[in-house]
GROMACS .gro file of C-alpha atoms in nm:
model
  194
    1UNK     CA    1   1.109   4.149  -3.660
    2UNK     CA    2   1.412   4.131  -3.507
    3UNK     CA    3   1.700   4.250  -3.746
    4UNK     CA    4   2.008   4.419  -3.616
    5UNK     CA    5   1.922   4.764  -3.706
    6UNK     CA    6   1.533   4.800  -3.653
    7UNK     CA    7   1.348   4.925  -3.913
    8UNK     CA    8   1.105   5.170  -3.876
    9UNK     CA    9   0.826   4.916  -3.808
   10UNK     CA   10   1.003   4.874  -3.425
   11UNK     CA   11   0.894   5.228  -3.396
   12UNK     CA   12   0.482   5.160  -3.444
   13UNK     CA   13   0.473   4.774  -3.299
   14UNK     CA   14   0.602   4.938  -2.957
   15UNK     CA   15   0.408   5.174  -2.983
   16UNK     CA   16   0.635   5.471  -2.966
   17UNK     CA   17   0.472   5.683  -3.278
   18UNK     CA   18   0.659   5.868  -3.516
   19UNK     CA   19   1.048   5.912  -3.379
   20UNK     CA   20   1.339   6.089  -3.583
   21UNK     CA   21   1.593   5.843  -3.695
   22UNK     CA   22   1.851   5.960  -3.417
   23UNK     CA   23   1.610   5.906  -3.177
   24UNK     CA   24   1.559   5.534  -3.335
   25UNK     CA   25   1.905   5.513  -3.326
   26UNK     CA   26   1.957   5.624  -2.939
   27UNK     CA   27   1.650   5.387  -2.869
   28UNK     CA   28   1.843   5.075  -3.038
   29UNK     CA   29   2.136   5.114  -2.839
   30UNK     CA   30   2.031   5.119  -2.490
   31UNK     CA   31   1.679   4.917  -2.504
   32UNK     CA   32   1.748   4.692  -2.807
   33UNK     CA   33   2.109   4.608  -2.772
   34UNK     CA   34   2.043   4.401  -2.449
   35UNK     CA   35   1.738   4.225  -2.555
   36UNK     CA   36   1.854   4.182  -2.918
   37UNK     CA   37   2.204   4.034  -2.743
   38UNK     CA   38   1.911   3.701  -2.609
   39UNK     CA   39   1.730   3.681  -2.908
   40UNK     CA   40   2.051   3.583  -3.154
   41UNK     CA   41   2.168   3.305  -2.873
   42UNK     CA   42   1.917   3.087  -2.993
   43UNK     CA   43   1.692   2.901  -2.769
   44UNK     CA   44   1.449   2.659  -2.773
   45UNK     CA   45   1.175   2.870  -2.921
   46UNK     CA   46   0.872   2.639  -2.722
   47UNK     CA   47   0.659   2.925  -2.674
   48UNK     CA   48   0.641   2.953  -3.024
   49UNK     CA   49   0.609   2.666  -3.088
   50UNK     CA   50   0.308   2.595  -2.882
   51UNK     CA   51   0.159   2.934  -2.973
   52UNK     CA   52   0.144   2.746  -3.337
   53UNK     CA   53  -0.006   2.485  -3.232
   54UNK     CA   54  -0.284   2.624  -3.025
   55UNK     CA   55  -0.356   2.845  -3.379
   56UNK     CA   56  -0.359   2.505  -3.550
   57UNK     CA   57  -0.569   2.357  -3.293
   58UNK     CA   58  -0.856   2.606  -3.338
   59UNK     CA   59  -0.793   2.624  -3.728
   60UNK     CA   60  -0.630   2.925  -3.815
   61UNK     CA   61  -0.332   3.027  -4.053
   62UNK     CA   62  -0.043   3.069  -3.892
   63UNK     CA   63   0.137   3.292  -4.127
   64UNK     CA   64  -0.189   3.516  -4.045
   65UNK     CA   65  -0.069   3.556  -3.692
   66UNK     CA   66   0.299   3.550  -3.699
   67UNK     CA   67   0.328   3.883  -3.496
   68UNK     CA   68   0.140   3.703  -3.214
   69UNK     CA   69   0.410   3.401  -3.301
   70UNK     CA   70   0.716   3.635  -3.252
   71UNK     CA   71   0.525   3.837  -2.959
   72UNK     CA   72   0.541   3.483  -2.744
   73UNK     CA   73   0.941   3.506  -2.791
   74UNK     CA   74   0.970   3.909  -2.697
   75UNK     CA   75   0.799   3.864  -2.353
   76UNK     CA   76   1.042   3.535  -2.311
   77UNK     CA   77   1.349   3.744  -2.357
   78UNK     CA   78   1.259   4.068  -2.201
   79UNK     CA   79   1.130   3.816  -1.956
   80UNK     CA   80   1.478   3.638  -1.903
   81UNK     CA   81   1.654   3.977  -1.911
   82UNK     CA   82   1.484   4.085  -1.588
   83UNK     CA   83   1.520   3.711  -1.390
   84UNK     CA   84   1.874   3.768  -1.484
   85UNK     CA   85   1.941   4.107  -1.311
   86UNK     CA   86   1.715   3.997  -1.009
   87UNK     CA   87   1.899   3.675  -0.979
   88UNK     CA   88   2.216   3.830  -1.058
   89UNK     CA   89   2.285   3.513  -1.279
   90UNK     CA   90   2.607   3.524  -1.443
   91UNK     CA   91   2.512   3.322  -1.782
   92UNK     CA   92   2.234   3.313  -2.011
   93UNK     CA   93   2.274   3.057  -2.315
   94UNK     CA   94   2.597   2.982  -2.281
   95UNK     CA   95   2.733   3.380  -2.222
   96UNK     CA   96   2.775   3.638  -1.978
   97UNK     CA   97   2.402   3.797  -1.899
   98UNK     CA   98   2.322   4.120  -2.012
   99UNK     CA   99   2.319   4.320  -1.714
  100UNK     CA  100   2.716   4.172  -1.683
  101UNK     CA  101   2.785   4.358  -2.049
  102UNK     CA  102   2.557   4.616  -2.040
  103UNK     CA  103   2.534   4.757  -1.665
  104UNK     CA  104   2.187   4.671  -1.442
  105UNK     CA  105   2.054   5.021  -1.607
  106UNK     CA  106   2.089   4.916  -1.966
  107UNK     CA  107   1.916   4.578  -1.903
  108UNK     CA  108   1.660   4.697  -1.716
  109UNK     CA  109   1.590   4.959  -1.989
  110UNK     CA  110   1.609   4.711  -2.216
  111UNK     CA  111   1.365   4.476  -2.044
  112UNK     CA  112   1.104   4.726  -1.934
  113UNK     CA  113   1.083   4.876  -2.255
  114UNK     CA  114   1.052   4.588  -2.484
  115UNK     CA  115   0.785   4.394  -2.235
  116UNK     CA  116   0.590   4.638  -2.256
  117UNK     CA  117   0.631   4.706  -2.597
  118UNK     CA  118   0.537   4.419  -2.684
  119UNK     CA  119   0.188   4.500  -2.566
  120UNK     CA  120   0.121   4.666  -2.865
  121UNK     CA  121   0.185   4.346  -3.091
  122UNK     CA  122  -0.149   4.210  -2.970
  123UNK     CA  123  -0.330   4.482  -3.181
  124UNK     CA  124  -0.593   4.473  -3.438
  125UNK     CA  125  -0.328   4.693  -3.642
  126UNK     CA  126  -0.125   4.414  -3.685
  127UNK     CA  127  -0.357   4.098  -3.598
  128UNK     CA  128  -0.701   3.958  -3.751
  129UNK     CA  129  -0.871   4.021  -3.359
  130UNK     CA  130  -1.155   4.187  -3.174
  131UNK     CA  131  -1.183   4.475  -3.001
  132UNK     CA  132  -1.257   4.304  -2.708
  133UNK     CA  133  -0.964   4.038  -2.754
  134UNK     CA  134  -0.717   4.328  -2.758
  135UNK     CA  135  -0.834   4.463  -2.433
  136UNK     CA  136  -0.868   4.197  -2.300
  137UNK     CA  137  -0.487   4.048  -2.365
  138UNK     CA  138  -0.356   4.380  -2.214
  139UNK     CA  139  -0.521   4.309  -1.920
  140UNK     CA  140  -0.452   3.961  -1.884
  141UNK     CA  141  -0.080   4.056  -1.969
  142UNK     CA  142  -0.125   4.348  -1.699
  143UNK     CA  143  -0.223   4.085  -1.454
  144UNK     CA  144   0.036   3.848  -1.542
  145UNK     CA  145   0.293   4.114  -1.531
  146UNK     CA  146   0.180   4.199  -1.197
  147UNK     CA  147   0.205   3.792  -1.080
  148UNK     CA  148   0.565   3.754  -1.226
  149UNK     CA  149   0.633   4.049  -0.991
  150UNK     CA  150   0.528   3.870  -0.684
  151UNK     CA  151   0.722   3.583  -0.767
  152UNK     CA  152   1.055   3.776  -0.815
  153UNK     CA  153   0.954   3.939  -0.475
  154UNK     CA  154   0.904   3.543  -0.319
  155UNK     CA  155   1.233   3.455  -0.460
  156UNK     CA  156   1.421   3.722  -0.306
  157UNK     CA  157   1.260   3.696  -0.033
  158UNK     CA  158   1.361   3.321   0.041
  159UNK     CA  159   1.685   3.430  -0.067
  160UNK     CA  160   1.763   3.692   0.144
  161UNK     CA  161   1.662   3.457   0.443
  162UNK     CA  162   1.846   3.151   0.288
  163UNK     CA  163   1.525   2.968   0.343
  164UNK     CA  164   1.457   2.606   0.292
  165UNK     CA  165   1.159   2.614   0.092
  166UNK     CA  166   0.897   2.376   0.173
  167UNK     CA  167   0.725   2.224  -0.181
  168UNK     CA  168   0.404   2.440  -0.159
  169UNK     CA  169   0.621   2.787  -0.114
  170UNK     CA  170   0.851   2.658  -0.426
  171UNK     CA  171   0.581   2.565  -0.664
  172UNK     CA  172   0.393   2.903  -0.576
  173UNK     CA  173   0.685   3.103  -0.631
  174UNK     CA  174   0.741   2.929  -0.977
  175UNK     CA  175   0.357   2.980  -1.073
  176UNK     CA  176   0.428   3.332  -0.985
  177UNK     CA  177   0.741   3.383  -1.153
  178UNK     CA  178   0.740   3.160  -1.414
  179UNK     CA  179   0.450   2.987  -1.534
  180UNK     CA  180   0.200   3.341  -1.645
  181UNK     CA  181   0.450   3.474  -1.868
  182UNK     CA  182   0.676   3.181  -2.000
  183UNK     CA  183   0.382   2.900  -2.008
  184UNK     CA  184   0.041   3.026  -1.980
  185UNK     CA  185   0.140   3.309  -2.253
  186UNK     CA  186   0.157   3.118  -2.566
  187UNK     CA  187  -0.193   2.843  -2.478
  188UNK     CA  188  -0.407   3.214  -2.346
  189UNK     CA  189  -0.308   3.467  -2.607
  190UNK     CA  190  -0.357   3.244  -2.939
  191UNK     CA  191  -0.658   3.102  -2.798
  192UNK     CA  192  -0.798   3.470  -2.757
  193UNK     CA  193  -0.703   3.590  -3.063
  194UNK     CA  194  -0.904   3.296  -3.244
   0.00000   0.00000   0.00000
């Protein structure tokens, strides 16, 4: 799934059809490069991991769902690339963030194009689901999107005003921004796919 030069499977699991091979080619260096630049510096891989374990839980074969495994990881990094340009951090993993080597336009590119992307993992093309379990995880991830939004908005917010955040603002800017995508991701989407 996530080789240097994408095969042509990148094409259909984001959903982008049949493209030309220069127009692969154009699309892997300006929305890949960034994101693929996250995915080789390692990481924990927890959302994975618990994605695996919530399939386990309910009795299923992993190796059955290991789209849905490597989906959980996708939305992390394109994820991670956004928080980055937002926050304007300066390291991710140990090197410089991607917006730092690849300009705010490439990482946003990047970002925007591979979350949503990633959408199209959670498909009964490439997943033993429903119907109704696909539409349903779009919306959910629609909805979830739309949270993490809201909590980049908080944080900049309290940032701009160099706020002192009282413990109720803080932990609803982190459910916002954090927990949907990076937490409640891998327990929701394996369960509904079961």
């Amino acid at each position: 799934l996530f080789r240097r030069q994408p095969p042509a499977q990148w094409s259909d699991m984001l959903g982008l059809g049949a493209v030309r091979r220069s127009e692969m080619k154009a699309f892997s260096a300006v929305a890949l490069a960034p994101f693929e630049s996250y995915m080789r510096r390692g990481g924990k891989c927890l959302r994975s991991l618990l994605a695996c374990a919530v399939l386990e839980a309910y009795g299923r074969r992993v190796r059955q769902f290991l789209p849905l495994v490597g989906m959980m990881e996708v939305l992390e990094s394109s994820t991670i690339l956004i928080d980055d340009f937002i926050d304007n951090s300066p390291f991710r993993r140990g090197k410089p963030s991607a917006h730092l080597i690849y300009g705010l336009e490439g990482a946003a590119a990047s970002a925007l194009a591979i979350y949503y992307g990633s959408w199209n993992i959670f498909s009964r093309r490439l997943l033993p689901i429903t119907r109704r379990a696909e539409t349903e995880a779009w919306r959910w991830l629609a909805r979830g999107h739309l949270r993490t939004c809201l909590g980049q908005i908080e944080e900049l917010g309290f940032m701009r005003r160099r706020k002192h955040l009282t413990l109720l603002e803080y932990m609803n800017s982190v459910r916002n921004h954090i927990a949907t995508l990076s937490f409640a991701a891998p327990l929701y989407l394996p369960a509904l796919a079961c």
